[in-house]
Tab-separated table of C-alpha atoms and ligand atoms in Angstrom:
chain	number	residue	atom	x	y	z
A	1	UNK	CA	0.059	-0.188	0.135
A	2	UNK	CA	1.260	3.364	-0.913
A	3	UNK	CA	1.902	6.100	1.832
A	4	UNK	CA	1.886	9.844	1.908
A	5	UNK	CA	4.491	11.669	4.203
A	6	UNK	CA	5.272	15.407	4.894
A	7	UNK	CA	8.855	16.961	4.956
A	8	UNK	CA	9.896	20.537	5.209
A	9	UNK	CA	12.729	19.770	2.979
A	10	UNK	CA	13.515	16.689	0.370
A	11	UNK	CA	16.439	16.114	-1.164
A	12	UNK	CA	17.063	14.122	-4.394
A	13	UNK	CA	20.186	12.506	-5.136
A	14	UNK	CA	23.348	11.398	-3.091
A	15	UNK	CA	26.477	12.728	-4.598
A	16	UNK	CA	28.563	15.506	-2.774
A	17	UNK	CA	25.854	18.149	-3.600
A	18	UNK	CA	22.957	15.894	-2.148
A	19	UNK	CA	25.189	14.622	0.913
A	20	UNK	CA	26.290	18.468	1.572
A	21	UNK	CA	22.908	19.698	1.240
A	22	UNK	CA	21.548	16.951	3.875
A	23	UNK	CA	24.176	17.758	6.303
A	24	UNK	CA	23.330	21.592	6.363
A	25	UNK	CA	19.663	20.878	6.356
A	26	UNK	CA	19.990	18.425	9.188
A	27	UNK	CA	21.927	21.051	11.187
A	28	UNK	CA	19.400	23.525	10.299
A	29	UNK	CA	16.647	21.253	12.115
A	30	UNK	CA	14.838	20.823	8.672
A	31	UNK	CA	14.724	17.311	9.302
A	32	UNK	CA	15.342	16.314	5.528
A	33	UNK	CA	14.579	13.375	3.571
A	34	UNK	CA	16.969	12.328	1.051
A	35	UNK	CA	16.646	9.867	-1.645
A	36	UNK	CA	19.732	8.118	-2.774
A	37	UNK	CA	18.539	7.393	-6.412
A	38	UNK	CA	19.909	4.246	-8.350
A	39	UNK	CA	23.703	4.809	-7.841
A	40	UNK	CA	23.928	6.010	-4.145
A	41	UNK	CA	27.024	8.152	-3.872
A	42	UNK	CA	26.927	9.307	-7.425
A	43	UNK	CA	29.760	9.330	-9.691
A	44	UNK	CA	32.575	9.353	-7.287
A	45	UNK	CA	31.712	5.764	-6.407
A	46	UNK	CA	32.912	4.895	-9.946
A	47	UNK	CA	36.272	6.386	-9.781
A	48	UNK	CA	39.109	5.229	-7.750
A	49	UNK	CA	41.063	7.619	-5.257
A	50	UNK	CA	39.994	11.126	-5.165
A	51	UNK	CA	43.042	13.380	-4.875
A	52	UNK	CA	41.839	16.820	-5.063
A	53	UNK	CA	39.326	17.208	-2.463
A	54	UNK	CA	40.838	19.479	0.235
A	55	UNK	CA	41.317	17.792	3.371
A	56	UNK	CA	42.998	14.744	2.346
A	57	UNK	CA	46.603	14.799	1.738
A	58	UNK	CA	46.981	11.068	0.823
A	59	UNK	CA	43.584	11.054	-1.422
A	60	UNK	CA	40.416	9.179	-0.228
A	61	UNK	CA	38.728	6.412	-1.886
A	62	UNK	CA	35.656	7.558	-3.707
A	63	UNK	CA	33.141	5.100	-1.888
A	64	UNK	CA	34.686	5.587	1.533
A	65	UNK	CA	34.148	9.322	1.037
A	66	UNK	CA	30.634	8.960	0.087
A	67	UNK	CA	30.060	6.484	3.093
A	68	UNK	CA	31.295	9.427	5.452
A	69	UNK	CA	29.290	12.161	4.021
A	70	UNK	CA	26.295	9.826	4.123
A	71	UNK	CA	27.446	9.064	7.971
A	72	UNK	CA	27.666	12.824	8.648
A	73	UNK	CA	24.525	13.622	7.257
A	74	UNK	CA	22.603	11.007	9.325
A	75	UNK	CA	24.509	12.227	12.539
A	76	UNK	CA	22.318	15.341	11.830
A	77	UNK	CA	18.893	13.906	11.538
A	78	UNK	CA	18.794	13.456	7.704
A	79	UNK	CA	16.353	10.699	6.912
A	80	UNK	CA	18.364	8.980	4.055
A	81	UNK	CA	16.465	6.436	1.840
A	82	UNK	CA	17.332	4.243	-1.123
A	83	UNK	CA	15.127	4.589	-3.995
A	84	UNK	CA	14.290	7.143	-6.826
A	85	UNK	CA	12.105	10.247	-7.184
A	86	UNK	CA	10.007	9.138	-10.518
A	87	UNK	CA	7.489	12.043	-10.736
A	88	UNK	CA	7.338	15.405	-9.419
A	89	UNK	CA	4.435	17.691	-9.295
A	90	UNK	CA	5.399	21.540	-8.616
A	91	UNK	CA	1.923	22.975	-9.525
A	92	UNK	CA	0.579	22.623	-5.971
A	93	UNK	CA	2.255	23.591	-2.374
A	94	UNK	CA	3.445	21.460	-0.866
A	95	UNK	CA	4.953	20.054	-3.588
A	96	UNK	CA	4.460	16.243	-4.408
A	97	UNK	CA	7.218	13.725	-5.209
A	98	UNK	CA	6.441	10.233	-6.236
A	99	UNK	CA	8.975	7.464	-5.404
A	100	UNK	CA	9.765	4.489	-7.387
A	101	UNK	CA	7.239	2.510	-5.051
A	102	UNK	CA	4.583	5.014	-5.664
A	103	UNK	CA	4.901	6.276	-2.056
A	104	UNK	CA	4.096	10.338	-2.099
A	105	UNK	CA	6.121	12.609	-0.475
A	106	UNK	CA	4.903	16.285	0.348
A	107	UNK	CA	7.793	18.662	0.504
A	108	UNK	CA	7.733	22.451	0.965
A	109	UNK	CA	11.170	22.561	-0.531
A	110	UNK	CA	12.872	20.206	-2.902
A	111	UNK	CA	16.828	20.268	-3.385
A	112	UNK	CA	17.699	18.630	-6.793
A	113	UNK	CA	21.309	16.879	-6.643
A	114	UNK	CA	20.934	14.344	-9.313
A	115	UNK	CA	24.232	15.062	-11.066
A	116	UNK	CA	25.040	14.164	-14.612
A	117	UNK	CA	26.365	11.041	-16.394
A	118	UNK	CA	29.369	10.968	-18.785
A	119	UNK	CA	28.638	10.166	-22.197
A	120	UNK	CA	30.561	6.972	-23.602
A	121	UNK	CA	31.044	5.883	-27.127
A	122	UNK	CA	29.057	2.576	-26.704
A	123	UNK	CA	31.985	0.436	-27.325
A	124	UNK	CA	32.059	-2.734	-25.227
A	125	UNK	CA	35.638	-2.360	-24.511
A	126	UNK	CA	35.076	0.750	-22.396
A	127	UNK	CA	33.059	-1.338	-19.803
A	128	UNK	CA	35.929	-4.053	-20.074
A	129	UNK	CA	38.942	-1.691	-19.273
A	130	UNK	CA	37.020	0.773	-16.843
A	131	UNK	CA	38.927	1.568	-14.239
A	132	UNK	CA	41.892	-0.067	-16.154
A	133	UNK	CA	43.030	2.382	-18.279
A	134	UNK	CA	39.498	4.276	-19.471
A	135	UNK	CA	38.429	7.256	-17.608
A	136	UNK	CA	35.754	9.994	-18.245
A	137	UNK	CA	37.677	12.639	-15.961
A	138	UNK	CA	41.081	13.867	-16.749
A	139	UNK	CA	41.321	16.177	-13.565
A	140	UNK	CA	40.401	12.991	-11.325
A	141	UNK	CA	42.732	10.421	-13.076
A	142	UNK	CA	45.102	12.214	-14.744
A	143	UNK	CA	47.752	12.134	-12.465
A	144	UNK	CA	47.924	8.137	-12.799
A	145	UNK	CA	49.286	8.840	-16.153
A	146	UNK	CA	52.590	10.674	-15.386
A	147	UNK	CA	54.973	10.369	-18.071
A	148	UNK	CA	52.641	7.823	-20.161
A	149	UNK	CA	51.110	8.258	-23.391
A	150	UNK	CA	47.288	8.894	-23.387
A	151	UNK	CA	44.598	9.635	-25.871
A	152	UNK	CA	41.580	11.740	-25.361
A	153	UNK	CA	38.327	11.471	-27.485
A	154	UNK	CA	36.445	14.554	-28.264
A	155	UNK	CA	36.816	17.934	-29.754
A	156	UNK	CA	34.823	20.392	-27.744
A	157	UNK	CA	36.096	22.707	-24.653
A	158	UNK	CA	36.314	19.954	-22.237
A	159	UNK	CA	38.545	17.879	-24.273
A	160	UNK	CA	40.771	20.670	-25.073
A	161	UNK	CA	40.765	21.724	-21.519
A	162	UNK	CA	41.620	18.085	-20.263
A	163	UNK	CA	44.308	17.467	-23.376
A	164	UNK	CA	46.147	20.507	-21.698
A	165	UNK	CA	45.782	19.427	-18.469
A	166	UNK	CA	46.892	15.983	-19.150
A	167	UNK	CA	49.989	17.620	-21.305
A	168	UNK	CA	51.371	18.736	-17.992
A	169	UNK	CA	51.701	15.269	-16.627
A	170	UNK	CA	51.799	12.699	-19.731
A	171	UNK	CA	54.632	12.356	-22.048
A	172	UNK	CA	52.385	12.568	-25.180
A	173	UNK	CA	48.524	13.284	-25.799
A	174	UNK	CA	46.598	12.430	-28.743
A	175	UNK	CA	43.346	13.868	-29.028
A	176	UNK	CA	40.708	11.695	-31.195
A	177	UNK	CA	38.455	14.028	-33.237
A	178	UNK	CA	35.768	12.716	-35.361
A	179	UNK	CA	35.657	15.738	-37.581
A	180	UNK	CA	38.296	17.662	-39.486
A	181	UNK	CA	38.199	20.686	-37.038
A	182	UNK	CA	37.905	21.343	-33.015
A	183	UNK	CA	34.492	22.384	-32.164
A	184	UNK	CA	36.019	24.089	-29.037
A	185	UNK	CA	36.358	28.037	-28.533
A	186	UNK	CA	39.185	29.783	-30.409
A	187	UNK	CA	41.291	30.284	-27.649
A	188	UNK	CA	41.397	26.580	-26.406
A	189	UNK	CA	41.988	25.711	-30.313
A	190	UNK	CA	45.036	27.644	-30.133
A	191	UNK	CA	46.442	26.690	-27.228
A	192	UNK	CA	45.787	22.857	-28.110
A	193	UNK	CA	47.429	23.575	-31.613
A	194	UNK	CA	50.517	25.287	-29.944
A	195	UNK	CA	51.142	22.578	-27.478
A	196	UNK	CA	54.089	20.371	-28.561
A	197	UNK	CA	52.951	17.745	-26.576
A	198	UNK	CA	49.544	17.387	-28.071
A	199	UNK	CA	48.822	15.769	-31.556
A	200	UNK	CA	45.381	15.928	-32.751
A	201	UNK	CA	44.495	13.129	-35.056
A	202	UNK	CA	41.378	14.870	-37.083
A	203	UNK	CA	38.698	12.577	-38.797
A	204	UNK	CA	39.573	9.712	-36.479
A	205	UNK	CA	37.128	7.415	-34.576
A	206	UNK	CA	38.303	4.681	-31.835
A	207	UNK	CA	36.966	1.435	-32.515
A	208	UNK	CA	37.934	-0.519	-29.657
A	209	UNK	CA	40.847	-0.979	-27.155
A	210	UNK	CA	43.342	-3.835	-26.532
A	211	UNK	CA	45.894	-4.816	-23.834
A	212	UNK	CA	46.381	-7.743	-21.362
A	213	UNK	CA	45.772	-6.314	-17.626
A	214	UNK	CA	44.817	-2.791	-18.713
A	215	UNK	CA	44.645	-0.611	-21.839
A	216	UNK	CA	47.815	-0.870	-24.257
A	217	UNK	CA	46.162	0.744	-27.473
A	218	UNK	CA	43.387	1.513	-29.202
A	219	UNK	CA	42.213	0.607	-32.449
A	220	UNK	CA	41.557	3.467	-34.860
A	221	UNK	CA	39.612	4.023	-37.833
A	222	UNK	CA	40.676	7.172	-40.058
A	223	UNK	CA	38.100	8.796	-42.317
A	224	UNK	CA	35.413	6.285	-41.636
A	225	UNK	CA	32.935	5.592	-44.715
A	226	UNK	CA	35.363	7.427	-47.409
A	227	UNK	CA	36.880	5.710	-50.044
A	228	UNK	CA	40.374	6.052	-48.199
A	229	UNK	CA	39.124	4.787	-44.868
A	230	UNK	CA	42.121	3.295	-42.850
A	231	UNK	CA	42.261	1.322	-39.858
A	232	UNK	CA	45.290	1.161	-37.558
A	233	UNK	CA	46.530	0.562	-34.048
A	234	UNK	CA	48.062	3.181	-31.725
A	235	UNK	CA	49.736	2.295	-28.642
A	236	UNK	CA	48.747	4.113	-25.126
A	237	UNK	CA	48.284	3.729	-21.818
A	238	UNK	CA	45.009	5.488	-21.192
A	239	UNK	CA	42.081	6.602	-22.974
A	240	UNK	CA	39.988	9.750	-21.606
A	241	UNK	CA	36.501	10.167	-22.813
A	242	UNK	CA	35.373	13.754	-23.243
A	243	UNK	CA	32.249	13.848	-25.348
A	244	UNK	CA	30.214	15.456	-23.089
A	245	UNK	CA	27.792	14.900	-20.256
A	246	UNK	CA	24.013	14.286	-20.116
A	247	UNK	CA	22.222	16.000	-16.921
A	248	UNK	CA	19.961	13.543	-15.053
A	249	UNK	CA	17.216	15.793	-15.091
A	250	UNK	CA	14.752	14.070	-17.061
A	251	UNK	CA	12.159	13.618	-14.368
A	252	UNK	CA	12.411	17.439	-13.691
A	253	UNK	CA	12.209	18.691	-17.104
A	254	UNK	CA	8.223	19.209	-17.530
A	255	UNK	CA	8.222	21.116	-14.340
A	256	UNK	CA	11.427	23.193	-14.140
A	257	UNK	CA	13.419	25.358	-16.603
A	258	UNK	CA	16.560	23.880	-18.298
A	259	UNK	CA	18.540	24.960	-20.909
A	260	UNK	CA	18.896	23.107	-24.428
A	261	UNK	CA	20.791	20.288	-23.262
A	262	UNK	CA	18.872	19.626	-20.312
A	263	UNK	CA	20.913	21.254	-17.394
A	264	UNK	CA	18.675	22.928	-14.816
A	265	UNK	CA	18.751	26.735	-14.886
A	266	UNK	CA	19.720	28.324	-11.947
A	267	UNK	CA	19.693	32.343	-11.091
A	268	UNK	CA	22.886	34.018	-10.910
A	269	UNK	CA	25.294	32.801	-8.232
A	270	UNK	CA	22.270	31.148	-6.239
A	271	UNK	CA	21.103	27.460	-6.571
A	272	UNK	CA	17.285	29.014	-6.979
A	273	UNK	CA	15.440	27.430	-9.936
A	274	UNK	CA	12.674	28.990	-11.541
A	275	UNK	CA	10.161	27.555	-9.246
A	276	UNK	CA	10.149	29.091	-5.655
A	277	UNK	CA	11.572	26.533	-3.166
A	278	UNK	CA	13.048	24.111	-5.709
A	279	UNK	CA	16.830	24.434	-5.865
A	280	UNK	CA	19.358	22.597	-7.824
A	281	UNK	CA	22.808	21.927	-6.660
A	282	UNK	CA	25.958	20.167	-8.452
A	283	UNK	CA	26.513	18.726	-11.797
A	284	UNK	CA	22.766	18.590	-12.650
A	285	UNK	CA	22.958	22.516	-12.969
A	286	UNK	CA	26.748	22.857	-13.753
A	287	UNK	CA	28.048	21.942	-17.128
A	288	UNK	CA	31.257	23.778	-16.685
A	289	UNK	CA	33.103	22.722	-13.329
A	290	UNK	CA	31.818	19.194	-12.687
A	291	UNK	CA	33.897	19.067	-9.546
A	292	UNK	CA	33.135	17.327	-6.185
A	293	UNK	CA	34.418	20.126	-4.305
A	294	UNK	CA	32.357	22.856	-6.504
A	295	UNK	CA	29.112	20.138	-5.856
A	296	UNK	CA	29.587	20.098	-2.352
A	297	UNK	CA	29.564	24.024	-2.050
A	298	UNK	CA	26.586	24.464	-4.253
A	299	UNK	CA	24.729	21.702	-1.699
A	300	UNK	CA	25.285	23.883	0.965
A	301	UNK	CA	24.241	26.998	-0.695
A	302	UNK	CA	20.956	25.058	-1.653
A	303	UNK	CA	20.247	23.903	1.961
A	304	UNK	CA	20.871	27.587	3.301
A	305	UNK	CA	18.261	28.976	0.733
A	306	UNK	CA	15.883	26.161	1.628
A	307	UNK	CA	16.070	27.345	5.217
A	308	UNK	CA	15.647	30.830	4.265
A	309	UNK	CA	12.729	30.385	2.109
A	310	UNK	CA	10.760	28.142	4.929
A	311	UNK	CA	11.160	31.187	7.207
A	312	UNK	CA	9.715	33.634	4.521
A	313	UNK	CA	6.742	31.098	4.238
A	314	UNK	CA	6.553	30.372	8.159
A	315	UNK	CA	6.940	26.701	7.700
B	1	NDP	P1	30.793	19.278	-26.603
B	1	NDP	O1	29.401	18.952	-26.688
B	1	NDP	O2	30.919	20.824	-26.644
B	1	NDP	O3	31.925	18.837	-27.121
B	1	NDP	C1	31.833	17.181	-27.359
B	1	NDP	C2	32.795	16.590	-28.459
B	1	NDP	O4	32.796	15.187	-28.370
B	1	NDP	C3	32.645	17.317	-29.727
B	1	NDP	O5	33.758	17.358	-30.228
B	1	NDP	C4	31.862	16.067	-30.411
B	1	NDP	O6	32.013	15.594	-31.800
B	1	NDP	C5	32.528	14.857	-29.685
B	1	NDP	N1	31.725	13.880	-29.898
B	1	NDP	C6	30.273	13.848	-29.220
B	1	NDP	N2	29.885	12.422	-29.403
B	1	NDP	C7	30.922	11.575	-29.991
B	1	NDP	C8	30.891	10.459	-30.529
B	1	NDP	N3	30.022	9.355	-30.130
B	1	NDP	N4	32.011	9.977	-31.032
B	1	NDP	C9	33.228	10.617	-31.111
B	1	NDP	N5	33.266	12.352	-30.810
B	1	NDP	C10	31.989	12.666	-30.094
B	1	NDP	O7	30.931	19.020	-24.898
B	1	NDP	P2	31.820	19.599	-23.745
B	1	NDP	O8	31.890	18.901	-22.498
B	1	NDP	O9	33.219	19.652	-24.472
B	1	NDP	O10	31.317	21.201	-23.670
B	1	NDP	C11	29.965	21.183	-22.963
B	1	NDP	C12	29.561	22.554	-22.788
B	1	NDP	O11	30.888	23.304	-21.599
B	1	NDP	C13	30.256	23.830	-23.932
B	1	NDP	O12	29.172	24.647	-24.005
B	1	NDP	C14	31.517	24.243	-23.847
B	1	NDP	O13	31.829	25.271	-24.441
B	1	NDP	C15	31.405	24.403	-22.142
B	1	NDP	N6	32.565	24.098	-21.298
B	1	NDP	C16	33.466	25.497	-21.392
B	1	NDP	C17	34.582	25.556	-20.800
B	1	NDP	C18	35.339	26.633	-20.722
B	1	NDP	O14	34.576	27.622	-20.896
B	1	NDP	N7	36.370	26.775	-19.887
B	1	NDP	C19	35.204	24.363	-20.337
B	1	NDP	C20	34.648	22.898	-20.663
B	1	NDP	C21	33.244	23.055	-21.381
B	1	NDP	P3	31.347	16.959	-32.920
B	1	NDP	O15	31.879	18.272	-32.686
B	1	NDP	O16	31.904	16.174	-34.085
B	1	NDP	O17	30.070	16.689	-32.396
């Protein structure tokens, strides 16, 4: 039998943004209910060590960090639950959230922190070598490729930025770009083309990977579908994917303003959305920085704004 419950603050998502929002909302006595989603802990549970989160001089395991954040939120009274929110109704107050079990939550405020998911090429080898030479985050994993040869797929600003970042660590960086130009901004294009460690392979696609215990090389195809199409292997130690991210915002897109890619629009430097009392934090509203520390900061802001909003409506 389905149930209906009331909360002053519902948090959807359990990455650094969601858990930080839960810590702040808990400490502000909002008694938040947090829904963890299908991947409790979010994207960081898929990486190895996190070495760039302030306060961990030796780095920290992604799973461990998420478990600690969860415990910290629970310590302040957050009611953390498994499961997903599959439907929202922001047309009536309190807002109504429906869980995947059919239960309903009436919420005065809602913090959306559902994150984003890196796009993959869809090659079976990406799964096979995940965490053993395939990465979707140069800032997270680049350090493991010092003085090694890496390749990055993509020709946008992220790929260029990550290629430049990797060039400071690796001995050689190939960019695998499917078109005959880089889509990135002028300044990034110039920086890439002037960087002696970066070689751009235009009109190339990755077809697969090879290697015994980890990635030892990539199967490439040049000028796919053209008369002079060629296939060859390129030895590399790691493959980075930078072909974009998909925000996990589908459930909310009918109810809230998003940009053309689906990232939730927020107002200025705040986590406020176009619906009062509904806030967005972390990667679901950020297509630029995508860092745990930034997401945590925006989760903090969202909880503080939720608290302020509740005061204004006397709830
Ligand atoms: P983009 O969508 O801009 O670029 C994605 C790149 O990946 C394109 O080169 C695209 O190729 C390529 N790609 C997509 N799918 C495939 C595929 N299946 N196989 C091979 N290649 C593929 O994403 P970004 O993450 O780079 O950028 C997102 C947004 O964030 C942009 O607006 C960007 O400007 C912004 N940004 C700004 C930064 C800054 O200002 N410092 C830093 C990072 C991002 P194709 O061109 O052929 O479609």
